[in-house]
């Protein structure tokens, strides 16, 4: 029963975050899955890999649902999505493949540090001097590749990095959130494929696993998130997102510290 309730909470949280902030919800899903997989007795050698891979699988669904909602609201720059997608896909695929070679402890450390840095950025809205425009195509592709690689390795949607980056480049905040949700779809698909391939040869993985993807958790979280991404997207246009980000940053900081220790 406890596991079911956690799945419900993760689905709702991931959906709301994907809709409101353009992130995939991995910041909530990964810590929750780590706890569930620990309860289930998954081997420590691949427990973190399973949580990260499964998180990316759920982000495929949450990002797709969120992107559709933002598209209907007219807040996606499709041209920018097309420009960023090649770099994001290549980076995410390589990140998913690379994750299979990292020790579980190293992945846990990277994710914990990532959450803390993201919490600080969100809490204080740290931004460098805004640029007047987006960089040339080659530079944007390289930056997108880095975003894809990091996001796949730590099991989160690209919105955690895409939204701040686009806002630095003077892209309207609501457009940045919508565009990030659309970029999250190819990122999560490529990263998920990398985790499936890198975990395919592991014979000791639990039943109902697809590489490093635990299918029951994927389905349970994804089904609920579909409904709540639409709620989150509508809230983006009604609530003060800046205040919501500060509240969420507190959760990220606590989650990051808990994962590290």
Short mmCIF file of C-alpha atoms in Angstrom, two decimals:
data_model
loop_
_atom_site.label_atom_id
_atom_site.label_comp_id
_atom_site.label_asym_id
_atom_site.label_seq_id
_atom_site.Cartn_x
_atom_site.Cartn_y
_atom_site.Cartn_z
CA UNK A 1 0.00 0.00 0.00
CA UNK A 2 2.86 2.37 0.83
CA UNK A 3 4.38 1.78 -2.60
CA UNK A 4 1.07 2.55 -4.33
CA UNK A 5 0.68 5.82 -2.41
CA UNK A 6 4.22 6.87 -3.33
CA UNK A 7 3.53 6.12 -7.00
CA UNK A 8 0.40 8.28 -6.79
CA UNK A 9 2.34 11.15 -5.20
CA UNK A 10 5.13 10.91 -7.75
CA UNK A 11 2.68 10.94 -10.66
CA UNK A 12 0.86 13.99 -9.35
CA UNK A 13 4.08 15.83 -8.48
CA UNK A 14 5.77 15.05 -11.79
CA UNK A 15 2.70 16.12 -13.76
CA UNK A 16 2.29 19.43 -11.95
CA UNK A 17 5.99 20.27 -12.24
CA UNK A 18 6.09 19.39 -15.93
CA UNK A 19 3.12 21.62 -16.62
CA UNK A 20 4.04 24.56 -14.41
CA UNK A 21 7.81 24.78 -14.79
CA UNK A 22 8.56 22.90 -18.01
CA UNK A 23 10.71 20.35 -16.16
CA UNK A 24 10.21 16.63 -16.57
CA UNK A 25 9.57 15.95 -12.89
CA UNK A 26 12.69 13.85 -12.39
CA UNK A 27 13.61 16.01 -9.40
CA UNK A 28 10.64 14.43 -7.60
CA UNK A 29 10.53 11.04 -9.32
CA UNK A 30 14.16 9.99 -8.80
CA UNK A 31 14.24 10.41 -4.98
CA UNK A 32 10.84 8.68 -4.74
CA UNK A 33 11.94 5.77 -6.91
CA UNK A 34 15.17 5.41 -4.94
CA UNK A 35 13.07 4.95 -1.79
CA UNK A 36 10.66 2.49 -3.46
CA UNK A 37 13.42 0.42 -5.05
CA UNK A 38 15.22 0.30 -1.70
CA UNK A 39 12.04 -1.06 -0.09
CA UNK A 40 11.77 -3.65 -2.85
CA UNK A 41 15.32 -4.81 -2.14
CA UNK A 42 16.87 -3.90 -5.48
CA UNK A 43 20.61 -4.48 -5.53
CA UNK A 44 22.62 -1.37 -4.59
CA UNK A 45 24.86 -1.91 -7.60
CA UNK A 46 22.13 -0.86 -10.01
CA UNK A 47 19.47 0.75 -7.77
CA UNK A 48 20.39 4.31 -8.79
CA UNK A 49 20.64 3.33 -12.46
CA UNK A 50 17.11 1.92 -12.30
CA UNK A 51 15.75 5.08 -10.67
CA UNK A 52 17.39 7.38 -13.24
CA UNK A 53 16.41 5.26 -16.24
CA UNK A 54 12.82 4.82 -15.07
CA UNK A 55 12.60 8.55 -14.35
CA UNK A 56 13.56 9.35 -17.95
CA UNK A 57 10.93 6.89 -19.18
CA UNK A 58 8.23 8.72 -17.20
CA UNK A 59 9.51 12.04 -18.53
CA UNK A 60 8.74 10.88 -22.08
CA UNK A 61 5.06 10.81 -21.09
CA UNK A 62 4.99 13.92 -18.87
CA UNK A 63 6.88 16.03 -21.40
CA UNK A 64 4.64 14.88 -24.26
CA UNK A 65 1.50 15.69 -22.30
CA UNK A 66 2.93 19.00 -21.09
CA UNK A 67 4.10 19.98 -24.58
CA UNK A 68 0.64 19.33 -26.00
CA UNK A 69 -0.96 21.49 -23.31
CA UNK A 70 1.51 24.34 -23.89
CA UNK A 71 1.08 24.02 -27.66
CA UNK A 72 -2.66 24.57 -27.24
CA UNK A 73 -1.87 27.63 -25.13
CA UNK A 74 0.47 28.96 -27.83
CA UNK A 75 3.59 29.05 -25.65
CA UNK A 76 6.00 26.89 -27.70
CA UNK A 77 8.60 28.29 -30.12
CA UNK A 78 8.63 25.42 -32.61
CA UNK A 79 11.52 26.88 -34.61
CA UNK A 80 13.68 26.96 -31.49
CA UNK A 81 12.69 23.37 -30.65
CA UNK A 82 13.85 22.27 -34.11
CA UNK A 83 17.16 24.09 -33.67
CA UNK A 84 17.89 22.54 -30.27
CA UNK A 85 16.65 19.00 -30.86
CA UNK A 86 19.67 17.54 -32.77
CA UNK A 87 22.14 18.50 -30.05
CA UNK A 88 19.78 17.43 -27.27
CA UNK A 89 19.17 14.00 -28.82
CA UNK A 90 22.86 13.27 -29.38
CA UNK A 91 23.82 14.47 -25.91
CA UNK A 92 21.02 12.57 -24.17
CA UNK A 93 21.74 9.32 -26.01
CA UNK A 94 25.42 9.53 -25.10
CA UNK A 95 24.52 10.42 -21.50
CA UNK A 96 22.21 7.43 -21.15
CA UNK A 97 24.88 5.12 -22.52
CA UNK A 98 27.58 6.65 -20.32
CA UNK A 99 25.47 6.22 -17.17
CA UNK A 100 25.85 2.45 -17.41
CA UNK A 101 29.60 2.84 -16.84
CA UNK A 102 29.32 5.04 -13.75
CA UNK A 103 29.30 3.37 -10.30
CA UNK A 104 26.01 3.71 -8.47
CA UNK A 105 27.62 5.91 -5.80
CA UNK A 106 28.97 8.32 -8.41
CA UNK A 107 25.54 8.70 -10.00
CA UNK A 108 23.98 9.30 -6.60
CA UNK A 109 26.60 11.98 -5.86
CA UNK A 110 26.08 13.72 -9.20
CA UNK A 111 22.31 13.77 -8.80
CA UNK A 112 22.51 15.10 -5.24
CA UNK A 113 24.88 17.91 -6.21
CA UNK A 114 22.71 18.70 -9.25
CA UNK A 115 19.62 19.09 -7.05
CA UNK A 116 21.41 21.41 -4.62
CA UNK A 117 22.79 23.63 -7.40
CA UNK A 118 19.37 23.76 -9.05
CA UNK A 119 17.78 24.65 -5.70
CA UNK A 120 20.17 27.57 -5.23
CA UNK A 121 19.56 28.83 -8.76
CA UNK A 122 15.78 28.61 -8.39
CA UNK A 123 15.69 30.15 -4.90
CA UNK A 124 17.76 33.20 -5.75
CA UNK A 125 16.96 33.42 -9.48
CA UNK A 126 20.69 33.62 -10.20
CA UNK A 127 21.22 34.86 -13.73
CA UNK A 128 24.24 36.20 -15.57
CA UNK A 129 23.87 39.40 -17.59
CA UNK A 130 21.11 38.67 -20.13
CA UNK A 131 22.21 38.19 -23.73
CA UNK A 132 20.37 40.08 -26.45
CA UNK A 133 19.76 36.98 -28.57
CA UNK A 134 20.35 33.26 -28.87
CA UNK A 135 23.81 32.15 -30.08
CA UNK A 136 24.56 30.99 -33.66
CA UNK A 137 23.45 27.53 -34.78
CA UNK A 138 26.74 25.73 -34.04
CA UNK A 139 26.98 27.14 -30.51
CA UNK A 140 23.32 26.42 -29.77
CA UNK A 141 23.78 22.81 -30.92
CA UNK A 142 26.81 22.37 -28.66
CA UNK A 143 25.01 23.89 -25.67
CA UNK A 144 21.97 21.70 -26.38
CA UNK A 145 24.25 18.66 -26.44
CA UNK A 146 25.63 19.49 -22.99
CA UNK A 147 22.10 20.00 -21.67
CA UNK A 148 21.04 16.63 -23.10
CA UNK A 149 24.06 14.78 -21.68
CA UNK A 150 23.78 16.19 -18.16
CA UNK A 151 20.01 15.73 -18.06
CA UNK A 152 20.24 12.09 -19.12
CA UNK A 153 23.02 11.26 -16.67
CA UNK A 154 21.08 12.67 -13.71
CA UNK A 155 17.69 11.38 -14.96
CA UNK A 156 15.78 14.68 -15.28
CA UNK A 157 14.02 16.47 -18.10
CA UNK A 158 15.92 19.14 -19.96
CA UNK A 159 13.66 21.87 -18.62
CA UNK A 160 15.80 22.16 -15.51
CA UNK A 161 18.53 23.58 -17.72
CA UNK A 162 16.62 24.69 -20.83
CA UNK A 163 14.31 27.11 -18.99
CA UNK A 164 17.12 29.03 -17.19
CA UNK A 165 19.24 29.10 -20.35
CA UNK A 166 16.46 30.44 -22.57
CA UNK A 167 15.50 33.05 -19.98
CA UNK A 168 19.17 34.18 -19.96
CA UNK A 169 18.82 34.67 -23.71
CA UNK A 170 15.82 36.98 -23.26
CA UNK A 171 13.22 34.39 -24.25
CA UNK A 172 9.86 35.13 -22.60
CA UNK A 173 9.44 33.00 -19.44
CA UNK A 174 6.19 31.34 -20.52
CA UNK A 175 7.64 30.61 -23.95
CA UNK A 176 10.77 29.21 -22.31
CA UNK A 177 8.66 26.85 -20.17
CA UNK A 178 6.60 25.68 -23.14
CA UNK A 179 9.63 25.26 -25.40
CA UNK A 180 11.48 23.34 -22.68
CA UNK A 181 8.57 20.93 -22.33
CA UNK A 182 8.70 20.23 -26.07
CA UNK A 183 12.50 19.75 -25.98
CA UNK A 184 11.99 17.29 -23.12
CA UNK A 185 10.29 14.75 -25.38
CA UNK A 186 13.24 13.93 -27.71
CA UNK A 187 15.65 14.29 -24.78
CA UNK A 188 13.81 11.74 -22.65
CA UNK A 189 13.34 9.34 -25.58
CA UNK A 190 17.05 9.41 -26.44
CA UNK A 191 18.13 9.15 -22.80
CA UNK A 192 15.69 6.32 -22.15
CA UNK A 193 17.06 4.41 -25.14
CA UNK A 194 20.56 4.83 -23.73
CA UNK A 195 19.51 3.39 -20.35
CA UNK A 196 17.74 0.46 -22.03
CA UNK A 197 20.84 -0.39 -24.06
CA UNK A 198 23.35 0.12 -21.25
CA UNK A 199 21.33 -2.11 -18.90
CA UNK A 200 20.38 -4.77 -21.42
CA UNK A 201 23.23 -7.15 -20.56
CA UNK A 202 22.53 -7.11 -16.78
CA UNK A 203 20.99 -10.53 -16.04
CA UNK A 204 20.34 -9.89 -12.33
CA UNK A 205 17.86 -7.04 -12.86
CA UNK A 206 14.36 -7.50 -11.35
CA UNK A 207 11.46 -8.96 -13.32
CA UNK A 208 9.56 -6.61 -15.64
CA UNK A 209 12.67 -4.58 -16.35
CA UNK A 210 13.61 -3.24 -19.76
CA UNK A 211 17.29 -2.54 -19.37
CA UNK A 212 17.47 -0.03 -16.53
CA UNK A 213 13.74 0.77 -16.90
CA UNK A 214 11.41 -0.74 -14.27
CA UNK A 215 8.19 -1.01 -16.28
CA UNK A 216 5.62 -1.18 -13.40
CA UNK A 217 6.93 2.08 -11.91
CA UNK A 218 7.08 3.67 -15.36
CA UNK A 219 3.42 2.91 -16.07
CA UNK A 220 2.13 3.81 -12.60
CA UNK A 221 3.78 7.23 -12.47
CA UNK A 222 3.11 8.07 -16.13
CA UNK A 223 -0.64 7.40 -16.04
CA UNK A 224 -1.25 9.90 -13.24
CA UNK A 225 1.15 12.48 -14.59
CA UNK A 226 -0.81 12.76 -17.86
CA UNK A 227 -3.78 14.27 -16.04
CA UNK A 228 -1.83 16.66 -13.85
CA UNK A 229 0.44 18.08 -16.56
CA UNK A 230 -2.65 19.75 -18.01
CA UNK A 231 -3.48 21.17 -14.59
CA UNK A 232 0.08 22.44 -14.18
CA UNK A 233 0.15 24.04 -17.65
CA UNK A 234 -3.03 25.97 -16.92
CA UNK A 235 -1.61 27.09 -13.54
CA UNK A 236 1.46 28.52 -15.29
CA UNK A 237 -0.79 31.14 -16.86
CA UNK A 238 -2.62 31.91 -13.59
CA UNK A 239 -0.21 31.64 -10.63
CA UNK A 240 3.02 33.49 -9.75
CA UNK A 241 5.53 30.93 -10.99
CA UNK A 242 8.41 32.77 -9.26
CA UNK A 243 6.88 32.04 -5.85
CA UNK A 244 6.26 28.43 -6.77
CA UNK A 245 9.89 28.06 -7.84
CA UNK A 246 11.12 29.31 -4.46
CA UNK A 247 8.93 26.83 -2.61
CA UNK A 248 10.07 24.03 -4.87
CA UNK A 249 13.72 25.00 -4.39
CA UNK A 250 13.39 24.21 -0.68
CA UNK A 251 12.25 20.70 -1.52
CA UNK A 252 15.12 20.27 -3.99
CA UNK A 253 17.70 21.35 -1.43
CA UNK A 254 16.43 18.92 1.23
CA UNK A 255 16.18 16.08 -1.31
CA UNK A 256 19.71 16.74 -2.54
CA UNK A 257 21.17 16.69 0.98
CA UNK A 258 19.31 13.46 1.83
CA UNK A 259 20.58 11.74 -1.31
CA UNK A 260 24.17 12.79 -0.60
CA UNK A 261 24.15 11.50 3.00
#
